[in-house]
Amino acid sequence: MPLAYDALVLAGGGARRLGGADKPGVRVGGRSLLDRVLAACSGARSTVVVADPRPTSRPVSWAREEPPGGGPLAALDAGLRLSTAEYAVLLSADLPFLDGPTVDELLTTLRTSRADGVLLTDADGRDQPLVAAYRTAALRRGLAVLADRHGTVAGLPLRRLTGSLDLTRILGPVASFDCDTWDDIAAARARIREHGHVLDEWISAVKDELGIDLDVDTGVLLDLARDAAHGVARPAAPLTTFLVGYAAARAGGDQEAVAEAVRKAAALAARWADEDTTDAVPAQAAGRQPTDQQSDATDPAPGGAPDPAPGTRPDAE
């Protein structure tokens, strides 16, 4: 199991390469960059965002570096003051493709090593110290040494700290992709709309918007929608999946509830489609048209009286 941890998200900075735009608020796939990062670290015991407060999709605590704009080390120091966990995941607020499994991998690797921290490297092999998991004791020791040596950590580059730590590295070219320029933003927006990514991105965005943490098996739901569309009628697909979600929510809303609701609806769709073919065979084999119900109703049953006329009950006499 991943370690219990706090998340420290650094969301300040001037975003000079974006012309001073509010970078954490820039949207990729309908969600702000900050909200995307918060979704990736939703398993944190607590989350501290170092920036001026703003609306977010998840509850967080807010901190501010001293002085404001004092750089990443000052921001880290401010965030650590609100953290009590033994481990911290340190993240920038501009990571559109960071996800929960990557955060779990960082923490799991840290647990099984003696390192002070585990960070991702990008496609060019460069360290990304703001996509990393650290032992908070090591961070505090390093910050204390720098503050004692320089009088303050404000204005110092982050490598002054990370260079003194024993770090393990994991290649993560996608999860470590950050958005420093408008070209980066455009590339991120284009990637999430590619065929291999768009459904997962959309489902993640919807879950985040609706406050749903449930893992959704999109393959099972799409199979159900296909069966309903082909076996019943095309509009049955979205209506059926909606009803499955509603039923699963009433049954507790966990993965088992979804699986059971899908199983029942899929079985019903199969029975529905099966009736359409099996019921037609005896009628055709008897030389009758399945739609010629009026003449069938008046034909004598084998060895007996005629069937009741339409609209009458068999036990009416």
PDB file of C-alpha atoms in Angstrom:
ATOM      1  CA  MET A   1       0.000   0.000   0.000  1.00  0.00           C
ATOM      2  CA  PRO A   2       1.236   3.550  -0.722  1.00  0.00           C
ATOM      3  CA  LEU A   3       2.538   5.538   2.216  1.00  0.00           C
ATOM      4  CA  ALA A   4       0.340   7.981   4.082  1.00  0.00           C
ATOM      5  CA  TYR A   5       1.466  11.403   2.971  1.00  0.00           C
ATOM      6  CA  ASP A   6       0.714  15.100   2.747  1.00  0.00           C
ATOM      7  CA  ALA A   7       0.674  16.898  -0.594  1.00  0.00           C
ATOM      8  CA  LEU A   8       2.443  20.242  -0.997  1.00  0.00           C
ATOM      9  CA  VAL A   9       1.476  22.058  -4.198  1.00  0.00           C
ATOM     10  CA  LEU A  10       3.442  25.147  -5.186  1.00  0.00           C
ATOM     11  CA  ALA A  11       1.078  27.357  -7.188  1.00  0.00           C
ATOM     12  CA  GLY A  12       2.761  30.753  -6.995  1.00  0.00           C
ATOM     13  CA  GLY A  13       5.194  32.325  -9.431  1.00  0.00           C
ATOM     14  CA  GLY A  14       4.879  35.038 -12.014  1.00  0.00           C
ATOM     15  CA  ALA A  15       4.338  32.840 -15.118  1.00  0.00           C
ATOM     16  CA  ARG A  16       6.500  35.218 -17.137  1.00  0.00           C
ATOM     17  CA  ARG A  17       6.656  32.857 -20.131  1.00  0.00           C
ATOM     18  CA  LEU A  18       2.845  32.924 -20.192  1.00  0.00           C
ATOM     19  CA  GLY A  19       2.804  36.694 -20.218  1.00  0.00           C
ATOM     20  CA  GLY A  20       1.881  36.877 -16.551  1.00  0.00           C
ATOM     21  CA  ALA A  21      -1.290  34.784 -16.992  1.00  0.00           C
ATOM     22  CA  ASP A  22      -2.819  32.980 -14.039  1.00  0.00           C
ATOM     23  CA  LYS A  23      -1.122  29.671 -14.870  1.00  0.00           C
ATOM     24  CA  PRO A  24      -2.764  27.478 -12.176  1.00  0.00           C
ATOM     25  CA  GLY A  25      -6.147  28.649 -13.485  1.00  0.00           C
ATOM     26  CA  VAL A  26      -5.459  27.885 -17.165  1.00  0.00           C
ATOM     27  CA  ARG A  27      -7.809  25.121 -18.299  1.00  0.00           C
ATOM     28  CA  VAL A  28      -6.797  21.913 -20.029  1.00  0.00           C
ATOM     29  CA  GLY A  29      -9.629  19.521 -20.800  1.00  0.00           C
ATOM     30  CA  GLY A  30     -12.186  21.691 -19.029  1.00  0.00           C
ATOM     31  CA  ARG A  31     -10.300  21.708 -15.703  1.00  0.00           C
ATOM     32  CA  SER A  32      -7.756  24.139 -14.340  1.00  0.00           C
ATOM     33  CA  LEU A  33      -4.177  22.937 -14.140  1.00  0.00           C
ATOM     34  CA  LEU A  34      -4.350  23.242 -10.359  1.00  0.00           C
ATOM     35  CA  ASP A  35      -7.487  21.101 -10.128  1.00  0.00           C
ATOM     36  CA  ARG A  36      -5.869  18.451 -12.314  1.00  0.00           C
ATOM     37  CA  VAL A  37      -2.913  18.259  -9.925  1.00  0.00           C
ATOM     38  CA  LEU A  38      -5.219  18.159  -6.890  1.00  0.00           C
ATOM     39  CA  ALA A  39      -7.067  15.217  -8.445  1.00  0.00           C
ATOM     40  CA  ALA A  40      -3.793  13.332  -8.875  1.00  0.00           C
ATOM     41  CA  CYS A  41      -2.936  13.684  -5.176  1.00  0.00           C
ATOM     42  CA  SER A  42      -6.464  13.128  -3.859  1.00  0.00           C
ATOM     43  CA  GLY A  43      -5.165  10.306  -1.661  1.00  0.00           C
ATOM     44  CA  ALA A  44      -3.171  12.715   0.486  1.00  0.00           C
ATOM     45  CA  ARG A  45      -3.973  12.916   4.164  1.00  0.00           C
ATOM     46  CA  SER A  46      -3.948  16.693   3.782  1.00  0.00           C
ATOM     47  CA  THR A  47      -3.130  19.019   0.908  1.00  0.00           C
ATOM     48  CA  VAL A  48      -1.431  22.391   1.266  1.00  0.00           C
ATOM     49  CA  VAL A  49      -1.417  24.787  -1.671  1.00  0.00           C
ATOM     50  CA  VAL A  50       1.122  27.580  -1.425  1.00  0.00           C
ATOM     51  CA  ALA A  51      -0.551  30.494  -3.211  1.00  0.00           C
ATOM     52  CA  ASP A  52      -3.250  33.048  -2.708  1.00  0.00           C
ATOM     53  CA  PRO A  53      -6.579  31.279  -1.990  1.00  0.00           C
ATOM     54  CA  ARG A  54      -8.914  30.540  -4.890  1.00  0.00           C
ATOM     55  CA  PRO A  55     -11.854  28.199  -5.560  1.00  0.00           C
ATOM     56  CA  THR A  56     -10.719  24.585  -6.024  1.00  0.00           C
ATOM     57  CA  SER A  57     -12.465  21.310  -6.769  1.00  0.00           C
ATOM     58  CA  ARG A  58     -11.150  19.735  -3.549  1.00  0.00           C
ATOM     59  CA  PRO A  59     -10.709  21.119  -0.037  1.00  0.00           C
ATOM     60  CA  VAL A  60      -7.163  22.300   0.679  1.00  0.00           C
ATOM     61  CA  SER A  61      -5.232  24.365   3.208  1.00  0.00           C
ATOM     62  CA  TRP A  62      -3.554  27.554   2.029  1.00  0.00           C
ATOM     63  CA  ALA A  63      -0.114  28.921   2.840  1.00  0.00           C
ATOM     64  CA  ARG A  64       1.975  31.796   1.539  1.00  0.00           C
ATOM     65  CA  GLU A  65       5.741  32.070   1.314  1.00  0.00           C
ATOM     66  CA  GLU A  66       7.544  34.873   3.109  1.00  0.00           C
ATOM     67  CA  PRO A  67       8.099  37.180   1.408  1.00  0.00           C
ATOM     68  CA  PRO A  68       5.480  36.648  -1.314  1.00  0.00           C
ATOM     69  CA  GLY A  69       7.287  35.727  -4.506  1.00  0.00           C
ATOM     70  CA  GLY A  70      10.270  34.498  -2.504  1.00  0.00           C
ATOM     71  CA  GLY A  71      10.791  31.449  -4.712  1.00  0.00           C
ATOM     72  CA  PRO A  72      10.285  27.690  -4.460  1.00  0.00           C
ATOM     73  CA  LEU A  73      12.358  27.100  -1.327  1.00  0.00           C
ATOM     74  CA  ALA A  74      10.449  29.759   0.584  1.00  0.00           C
ATOM     75  CA  ALA A  75       7.193  28.244  -0.712  1.00  0.00           C
ATOM     76  CA  LEU A  76       8.276  24.757   0.330  1.00  0.00           C
ATOM     77  CA  ASP A  77       9.180  26.028   3.784  1.00  0.00           C
ATOM     78  CA  ALA A  78       5.731  27.641   4.124  1.00  0.00           C
ATOM     79  CA  GLY A  79       3.974  24.451   3.047  1.00  0.00           C
ATOM     80  CA  LEU A  80       5.991  22.241   5.388  1.00  0.00           C
ATOM     81  CA  ARG A  81       4.909  24.369   8.348  1.00  0.00           C
ATOM     82  CA  LEU A  82       1.364  23.029   7.812  1.00  0.00           C
ATOM     83  CA  SER A  83       2.421  19.425   7.260  1.00  0.00           C
ATOM     84  CA  THR A  84       2.757  16.806   9.975  1.00  0.00           C
ATOM     85  CA  ALA A  85       3.198  13.681   7.824  1.00  0.00           C
ATOM     86  CA  GLU A  86       6.411  11.695   7.632  1.00  0.00           C
ATOM     87  CA  TYR A  87       6.272  11.853   3.835  1.00  0.00           C
ATOM     88  CA  ALA A  88       5.332  14.626   1.442  1.00  0.00           C
ATOM     89  CA  VAL A  89       4.613  14.700  -2.260  1.00  0.00           C
ATOM     90  CA  LEU A  90       5.928  17.989  -3.636  1.00  0.00           C
ATOM     91  CA  LEU A  91       4.256  19.150  -6.854  1.00  0.00           C
ATOM     92  CA  SER A  92       4.085  22.171  -9.085  1.00  0.00           C
ATOM     93  CA  ALA A  93       0.625  23.313 -10.160  1.00  0.00           C
ATOM     94  CA  ASP A  94       1.190  22.995 -13.912  1.00  0.00           C
ATOM     95  CA  LEU A  95       1.253  19.228 -14.501  1.00  0.00           C
ATOM     96  CA  PRO A  96      -1.649  18.337 -16.806  1.00  0.00           C
ATOM     97  CA  PHE A  97      -0.830  14.611 -17.066  1.00  0.00           C
ATOM     98  CA  LEU A  98       0.105  13.764 -13.509  1.00  0.00           C
ATOM     99  CA  ASP A  99      -2.110  10.972 -12.180  1.00  0.00           C
ATOM    100  CA  GLY A 100      -2.739   8.990  -9.033  1.00  0.00           C
ATOM    101  CA  PRO A 101      -0.794   5.868 -10.093  1.00  0.00           C
ATOM    102  CA  THR A 102       2.321   7.990 -10.651  1.00  0.00           C
ATOM    103  CA  VAL A 103       2.003   9.508  -7.182  1.00  0.00           C
ATOM    104  CA  ASP A 104       1.581   6.004  -5.750  1.00  0.00           C
ATOM    105  CA  GLU A 105       4.687   4.820  -7.623  1.00  0.00           C
ATOM    106  CA  LEU A 106       6.759   7.658  -6.189  1.00  0.00           C
ATOM    107  CA  LEU A 107       5.629   6.823  -2.660  1.00  0.00           C
ATOM    108  CA  THR A 108       6.045   3.069  -3.044  1.00  0.00           C
ATOM    109  CA  THR A 109       9.556   3.501  -4.402  1.00  0.00           C
ATOM    110  CA  LEU A 110      10.409   5.813  -1.510  1.00  0.00           C
ATOM    111  CA  ARG A 111       9.116   3.291   1.030  1.00  0.00           C
ATOM    112  CA  THR A 112      11.290   0.504  -0.365  1.00  0.00           C
ATOM    113  CA  SER A 113      14.478   2.594  -0.474  1.00  0.00           C
ATOM    114  CA  ARG A 114      16.750   4.410   1.930  1.00  0.00           C
ATOM    115  CA  ALA A 115      16.684   7.558  -0.193  1.00  0.00           C
ATOM    116  CA  ASP A 116      15.641  10.993   1.041  1.00  0.00           C
ATOM    117  CA  GLY A 117      13.335  11.354  -1.954  1.00  0.00           C
ATOM    118  CA  VAL A 118      12.171   9.957  -5.278  1.00  0.00           C
ATOM    119  CA  LEU A 119      11.629  12.258  -8.260  1.00  0.00           C
ATOM    120  CA  LEU A 120      10.638  11.962 -11.897  1.00  0.00           C
ATOM    121  CA  THR A 121      12.916  12.757 -14.798  1.00  0.00           C
ATOM    122  CA  ASP A 122      11.591  14.156 -18.059  1.00  0.00           C
ATOM    123  CA  ALA A 123      12.053  12.899 -21.624  1.00  0.00           C
ATOM    124  CA  ASP A 124      15.532  14.488 -21.768  1.00  0.00           C
ATOM    125  CA  GLY A 125      16.614  12.945 -18.471  1.00  0.00           C
ATOM    126  CA  ARG A 126      16.357  16.183 -16.501  1.00  0.00           C
ATOM    127  CA  ASP A 127      15.381  16.003 -12.839  1.00  0.00           C
ATOM    128  CA  GLN A 128      11.925  17.305 -11.944  1.00  0.00           C
ATOM    129  CA  PRO A 129      12.151  17.996  -8.188  1.00  0.00           C
ATOM    130  CA  LEU A 130       8.596  19.390  -8.175  1.00  0.00           C
ATOM    131  CA  VAL A 131       7.190  16.008  -9.197  1.00  0.00           C
ATOM    132  CA  ALA A 132       8.580  14.028  -6.303  1.00  0.00           C
ATOM    133  CA  ALA A 133       8.030  12.350  -2.948  1.00  0.00           C
ATOM    134  CA  TYR A 134      10.301  13.188   0.000  1.00  0.00           C
ATOM    135  CA  ARG A 135      10.886  12.311   3.604  1.00  0.00           C
ATOM    136  CA  THR A 136       9.807  15.487   5.381  1.00  0.00           C
ATOM    137  CA  ALA A 137      12.580  15.155   7.977  1.00  0.00           C
ATOM    138  CA  ALA A 138      15.166  15.344   5.176  1.00  0.00           C
ATOM    139  CA  LEU A 139      13.484  18.435   3.722  1.00  0.00           C
ATOM    140  CA  ARG A 140      13.414  20.171   7.098  1.00  0.00           C
ATOM    141  CA  ARG A 141      17.061  19.386   7.785  1.00  0.00           C
ATOM    142  CA  GLY A 142      18.112  20.709   4.392  1.00  0.00           C
ATOM    143  CA  LEU A 143      16.066  23.897   4.752  1.00  0.00           C
ATOM    144  CA  ALA A 144      17.475  24.517   8.246  1.00  0.00           C
ATOM    145  CA  VAL A 145      21.046  24.185   6.972  1.00  0.00           C
ATOM    146  CA  LEU A 146      20.401  26.640   4.133  1.00  0.00           C
ATOM    147  CA  ALA A 147      18.615  29.130   6.408  1.00  0.00           C
ATOM    148  CA  ASP A 148      21.513  28.976   8.890  1.00  0.00           C
ATOM    149  CA  ARG A 149      24.074  29.439   6.125  1.00  0.00           C
ATOM    150  CA  HIS A 150      22.301  32.228   4.198  1.00  0.00           C
ATOM    151  CA  GLY A 151      20.058  33.775   6.815  1.00  0.00           C
ATOM    152  CA  THR A 152      16.985  32.950   4.686  1.00  0.00           C
ATOM    153  CA  VAL A 153      15.897  30.468   2.047  1.00  0.00           C
ATOM    154  CA  ALA A 154      14.032  33.139   0.053  1.00  0.00           C
ATOM    155  CA  GLY A 155      15.479  33.661  -3.391  1.00  0.00           C
ATOM    156  CA  LEU A 156      17.616  30.515  -3.340  1.00  0.00           C
ATOM    157  CA  PRO A 157      17.235  28.001  -6.184  1.00  0.00           C
ATOM    158  CA  LEU A 158      15.617  24.669  -5.407  1.00  0.00           C
ATOM    159  CA  ARG A 159      18.747  22.753  -6.438  1.00  0.00           C
ATOM    160  CA  ARG A 160      20.525  24.110  -3.353  1.00  0.00           C
ATOM    161  CA  LEU A 161      18.262  21.783  -1.388  1.00  0.00           C
ATOM    162  CA  THR A 162      17.873  18.842  -3.743  1.00  0.00           C
ATOM    163  CA  GLY A 163      21.607  18.765  -4.436  1.00  0.00           C
ATOM    164  CA  SER A 164      22.193  17.906  -0.783  1.00  0.00           C
ATOM    165  CA  LEU A 165      19.702  15.021  -0.726  1.00  0.00           C
ATOM    166  CA  ASP A 166      20.066  11.356  -1.601  1.00  0.00           C
ATOM    167  CA  LEU A 167      17.545  10.966  -4.433  1.00  0.00           C
ATOM    168  CA  THR A 168      16.224   8.089  -6.501  1.00  0.00           C
ATOM    169  CA  ARG A 169      14.997   8.791 -10.026  1.00  0.00           C
ATOM    170  CA  ILE A 170      12.139   7.384 -12.122  1.00  0.00           C
ATOM    171  CA  LEU A 171      11.665   8.156 -15.800  1.00  0.00           C
ATOM    172  CA  GLY A 172       8.299   9.882 -16.274  1.00  0.00           C
ATOM    173  CA  PRO A 173       8.209  11.886 -19.507  1.00  0.00           C
ATOM    174  CA  VAL A 174       4.414  12.241 -19.600  1.00  0.00           C
ATOM    175  CA  ALA A 175       3.586  12.748 -15.931  1.00  0.00           C
ATOM    176  CA  SER A 176       6.435  15.256 -15.564  1.00  0.00           C
ATOM    177  CA  PHE A 177       5.350  17.343 -18.565  1.00  0.00           C
ATOM    178  CA  ASP A 178       4.776  20.882 -17.298  1.00  0.00           C
ATOM    179  CA  CYS A 179       3.203  23.878 -18.975  1.00  0.00           C
ATOM    180  CA  ASP A 180       5.604  26.813 -19.059  1.00  0.00           C
ATOM    181  CA  THR A 181       4.525  28.335 -22.395  1.00  0.00           C
ATOM    182  CA  TRP A 182       1.363  28.694 -24.462  1.00  0.00           C
ATOM    183  CA  ASP A 183       2.832  26.124 -26.845  1.00  0.00           C
ATOM    184  CA  ASP A 184       2.955  23.690 -23.921  1.00  0.00           C
ATOM    185  CA  ILE A 185      -0.687  24.466 -23.132  1.00  0.00           C
ATOM    186  CA  ALA A 186      -1.672  23.881 -26.768  1.00  0.00           C
ATOM    187  CA  ALA A 187       0.220  20.571 -26.832  1.00  0.00           C
ATOM    188  CA  ALA A 188      -1.499  19.407 -23.649  1.00  0.00           C
ATOM    189  CA  ARG A 189      -4.939  20.355 -24.969  1.00  0.00           C
ATOM    190  CA  ALA A 190      -4.267  18.513 -28.214  1.00  0.00           C
ATOM    191  CA  ARG A 191      -2.996  15.360 -26.500  1.00  0.00           C
ATOM    192  CA  ILE A 192      -6.038  14.814 -24.306  1.00  0.00           C
ATOM    193  CA  ARG A 193      -8.239  14.862 -27.410  1.00  0.00           C
ATOM    194  CA  GLU A 194      -6.313  12.131 -29.163  1.00  0.00           C
ATOM    195  CA  HIS A 195      -8.216   8.906 -29.745  1.00  0.00           C
ATOM    196  CA  GLY A 196      -6.243   6.907 -27.203  1.00  0.00           C
ATOM    197  CA  HIS A 197      -6.721   9.426 -24.405  1.00  0.00           C
ATOM    198  CA  VAL A 198      -9.990  11.283 -24.872  1.00  0.00           C
ATOM    199  CA  LEU A 199     -12.347   8.855 -23.099  1.00  0.00           C
ATOM    200  CA  ASP A 200     -10.156   8.461 -20.015  1.00  0.00           C
ATOM    201  CA  GLU A 201      -9.623  12.223 -19.879  1.00  0.00           C
ATOM    202  CA  TRP A 202     -13.344  12.890 -20.213  1.00  0.00           C
ATOM    203  CA  ILE A 203     -14.299  10.354 -17.532  1.00  0.00           C
ATOM    204  CA  SER A 204     -11.695  11.817 -15.179  1.00  0.00           C
ATOM    205  CA  ALA A 205     -13.020  15.319 -15.799  1.00  0.00           C
ATOM    206  CA  VAL A 206     -16.639  14.271 -15.190  1.00  0.00           C
ATOM    207  CA  LYS A 207     -15.759  12.430 -11.976  1.00  0.00           C
ATOM    208  CA  ASP A 208     -13.836  15.443 -10.731  1.00  0.00           C
ATOM    209  CA  GLU A 209     -16.677  17.798 -11.629  1.00  0.00           C
ATOM    210  CA  LEU A 210     -19.283  15.599  -9.902  1.00  0.00           C
ATOM    211  CA  GLY A 211     -17.113  14.770  -6.898  1.00  0.00           C
ATOM    212  CA  ILE A 212     -16.988  11.037  -7.678  1.00  0.00           C
ATOM    213  CA  ASP A 213     -13.925   9.028  -6.621  1.00  0.00           C
ATOM    214  CA  LEU A 214     -15.172   5.691  -7.977  1.00  0.00           C
ATOM    215  CA  ASP A 215     -12.981   3.912 -10.516  1.00  0.00           C
ATOM    216  CA  VAL A 216     -15.086   3.429 -13.651  1.00  0.00           C
ATOM    217  CA  ASP A 217     -14.556   0.458 -15.975  1.00  0.00           C
ATOM    218  CA  THR A 218     -15.254   2.268 -19.227  1.00  0.00           C
ATOM    219  CA  GLY A 219     -14.950  -0.937 -21.249  1.00  0.00           C
ATOM    220  CA  VAL A 220     -17.802  -2.625 -19.378  1.00  0.00           C
ATOM    221  CA  LEU A 221     -20.029   0.435 -19.661  1.00  0.00           C
ATOM    222  CA  LEU A 222     -19.316   0.818 -23.373  1.00  0.00           C
ATOM    223  CA  ASP A 223     -20.106  -2.842 -23.944  1.00  0.00           C
ATOM    224  CA  LEU A 224     -23.416  -2.361 -22.140  1.00  0.00           C
ATOM    225  CA  ALA A 225     -24.206   0.757 -24.192  1.00  0.00           C
ATOM    226  CA  ARG A 226     -23.414  -1.130 -27.403  1.00  0.00           C
ATOM    227  CA  ASP A 227     -25.668  -4.051 -26.450  1.00  0.00           C
ATOM    228  CA  ALA A 228     -28.530  -1.728 -25.541  1.00  0.00           C
ATOM    229  CA  ALA A 229     -28.139   0.253 -28.763  1.00  0.00           C
ATOM    230  CA  HIS A 230     -27.983  -2.817 -31.005  1.00  0.00           C
ATOM    231  CA  GLY A 231     -30.419  -5.075 -29.186  1.00  0.00           C
ATOM    232  CA  VAL A 232     -33.076  -2.513 -28.240  1.00  0.00           C
ATOM    233  CA  ALA A 233     -32.728   0.918 -29.866  1.00  0.00           C
ATOM    234  CA  ARG A 234     -29.978   3.506 -30.193  1.00  0.00           C
ATOM    235  CA  PRO A 235     -31.436   5.923 -27.597  1.00  0.00           C
ATOM    236  CA  ALA A 236     -31.482   3.040 -25.106  1.00  0.00           C
ATOM    237  CA  ALA A 237     -27.689   3.271 -24.747  1.00  0.00           C
ATOM    238  CA  PRO A 238     -27.349   6.564 -22.818  1.00  0.00           C
ATOM    239  CA  LEU A 239     -30.580   5.986 -20.905  1.00  0.00           C
ATOM    240  CA  THR A 240     -29.489   2.524 -19.801  1.00  0.00           C
ATOM    241  CA  THR A 241     -26.084   3.671 -18.603  1.00  0.00           C
ATOM    242  CA  PHE A 242     -27.741   6.522 -16.700  1.00  0.00           C
ATOM    243  CA  LEU A 243     -30.108   4.089 -14.982  1.00  0.00           C
ATOM    244  CA  VAL A 244     -27.215   1.773 -14.144  1.00  0.00           C
ATOM    245  CA  GLY A 245     -25.417   4.656 -12.460  1.00  0.00           C
ATOM    246  CA  TYR A 246     -28.549   5.625 -10.541  1.00  0.00           C
ATOM    247  CA  ALA A 247     -29.131   2.061  -9.396  1.00  0.00           C
ATOM    248  CA  ALA A 248     -25.486   1.673  -8.366  1.00  0.00           C
ATOM    249  CA  ALA A 249     -25.667   4.883  -6.334  1.00  0.00           C
ATOM    250  CA  ARG A 250     -28.779   3.656  -4.500  1.00  0.00           C
ATOM    251  CA  ALA A 251     -27.002   0.360  -3.767  1.00  0.00           C
ATOM    252  CA  GLY A 252     -24.021   2.039  -2.136  1.00  0.00           C
ATOM    253  CA  GLY A 253     -22.094   3.503  -5.067  1.00  0.00           C
ATOM    254  CA  ASP A 254     -19.009   1.297  -4.823  1.00  0.00           C
ATOM    255  CA  GLN A 255     -17.384  -0.782  -7.563  1.00  0.00           C
ATOM    256  CA  GLU A 256     -19.352  -3.886  -6.633  1.00  0.00           C
ATOM    257  CA  ALA A 257     -22.626  -1.979  -6.914  1.00  0.00           C
ATOM    258  CA  VAL A 258     -21.705  -0.731 -10.378  1.00  0.00           C
ATOM    259  CA  ALA A 259     -20.632  -4.212 -11.501  1.00  0.00           C
ATOM    260  CA  GLU A 260     -23.884  -5.770 -10.277  1.00  0.00           C
ATOM    261  CA  ALA A 261     -26.039  -3.104 -11.943  1.00  0.00           C
ATOM    262  CA  VAL A 262     -24.133  -3.529 -15.203  1.00  0.00           C
ATOM    263  CA  ARG A 263     -24.481  -7.318 -15.016  1.00  0.00           C
ATOM    264  CA  LYS A 264     -28.246  -7.126 -14.570  1.00  0.00           C
ATOM    265  CA  ALA A 265     -28.728  -4.570 -17.345  1.00  0.00           C
ATOM    266  CA  ALA A 266     -26.465  -6.489 -19.742  1.00  0.00           C
ATOM    267  CA  ALA A 267     -28.364  -9.735 -19.074  1.00  0.00           C
ATOM    268  CA  LEU A 268     -31.648  -7.961 -19.713  1.00  0.00           C
ATOM    269  CA  ALA A 269     -30.332  -6.507 -22.989  1.00  0.00           C
ATOM    270  CA  ALA A 270     -29.221  -9.984 -24.054  1.00  0.00           C
ATOM    271  CA  ARG A 271     -32.634 -11.489 -23.235  1.00  0.00           C
ATOM    272  CA  TRP A 272     -34.351  -8.637 -25.063  1.00  0.00           C
ATOM    273  CA  ALA A 273     -32.278  -9.178 -28.199  1.00  0.00           C
ATOM    274  CA  ASP A 274     -32.639 -12.953 -27.980  1.00  0.00           C
ATOM    275  CA  GLU A 275     -36.443 -12.760 -27.933  1.00  0.00           C
ATOM    276  CA  ASP A 276     -36.418 -10.836 -31.178  1.00  0.00           C
ATOM    277  CA  THR A 277     -34.824 -13.782 -33.002  1.00  0.00           C
ATOM    278  CA  THR A 278     -35.996 -16.930 -31.187  1.00  0.00           C
ATOM    279  CA  ASP A 279     -39.692 -16.004 -31.095  1.00  0.00           C
ATOM    280  CA  ALA A 280     -39.749 -15.456 -34.833  1.00  0.00           C
ATOM    281  CA  VAL A 281     -38.526 -18.952 -35.716  1.00  0.00           C
ATOM    282  CA  PRO A 282     -41.579 -21.060 -34.729  1.00  0.00           C
ATOM    283  CA  ALA A 283     -43.949 -18.689 -36.489  1.00  0.00           C
ATOM    284  CA  GLN A 284     -41.963 -18.771 -39.690  1.00  0.00           C
ATOM    285  CA  ALA A 285     -41.548 -22.565 -39.476  1.00  0.00           C
ATOM    286  CA  ALA A 286     -45.348 -22.919 -39.304  1.00  0.00           C
ATOM    287  CA  GLY A 287     -45.693 -20.998 -42.539  1.00  0.00           C
ATOM    288  CA  ARG A 288     -47.072 -17.897 -40.858  1.00  0.00           C
ATOM    289  CA  GLN A 289     -45.806 -14.336 -40.763  1.00  0.00           C
ATOM    290  CA  PRO A 290     -44.948 -13.182 -37.215  1.00  0.00           C
ATOM    291  CA  THR A 291     -46.767  -9.895 -37.798  1.00  0.00           C
ATOM    292  CA  ASP A 292     -50.013 -11.481 -38.953  1.00  0.00           C
ATOM    293  CA  GLN A 293     -51.371 -11.567 -35.423  1.00  0.00           C
ATOM    294  CA  GLN A 294     -55.026 -10.995 -36.294  1.00  0.00           C
ATOM    295  CA  SER A 295     -55.370 -14.128 -38.471  1.00  0.00           C
ATOM    296  CA  ASP A 296     -53.344 -16.181 -35.983  1.00  0.00           C
ATOM    297  CA  ALA A 297     -55.749 -15.305 -33.213  1.00  0.00           C
ATOM    298  CA  THR A 298     -58.715 -16.878 -34.990  1.00  0.00           C
ATOM    299  CA  ASP A 299     -56.975 -20.065 -36.157  1.00  0.00           C
ATOM    300  CA  PRO A 300     -58.137 -23.103 -34.171  1.00  0.00           C
ATOM    301  CA  ALA A 301     -55.580 -24.379 -31.741  1.00  0.00           C
ATOM    302  CA  PRO A 302     -54.454 -27.968 -32.531  1.00  0.00           C
ATOM    303  CA  GLY A 303     -57.096 -30.360 -31.216  1.00  0.00           C
ATOM    304  CA  GLY A 304     -59.151 -27.674 -29.517  1.00  0.00           C
ATOM    305  CA  ALA A 305     -61.244 -24.542 -29.729  1.00  0.00           C
ATOM    306  CA  PRO A 306     -60.133 -21.284 -31.333  1.00  0.00           C
ATOM    307  CA  ASP A 307     -57.869 -19.021 -29.307  1.00  0.00           C
ATOM    308  CA  PRO A 308     -59.667 -16.184 -27.499  1.00  0.00           C
ATOM    309  CA  ALA A 309     -60.271 -13.073 -29.567  1.00  0.00           C
ATOM    310  CA  PRO A 310     -57.974 -10.132 -28.976  1.00  0.00           C
ATOM    311  CA  GLY A 311     -59.013  -8.110 -25.965  1.00  0.00           C
ATOM    312  CA  THR A 312     -60.792 -10.979 -24.160  1.00  0.00           C
ATOM    313  CA  ARG A 313     -59.589 -12.855 -21.126  1.00  0.00           C
ATOM    314  CA  PRO A 314     -59.242 -16.655 -21.362  1.00  0.00           C
ATOM    315  CA  ASP A 315     -61.207 -17.037 -18.131  1.00  0.00           C
ATOM    316  CA  ALA A 316     -64.009 -14.639 -19.079  1.00  0.00           C
ATOM    317  CA  GLU A 317     -66.706 -17.343 -19.261  1.00  0.00           C
TER     318      GLU A 317
END
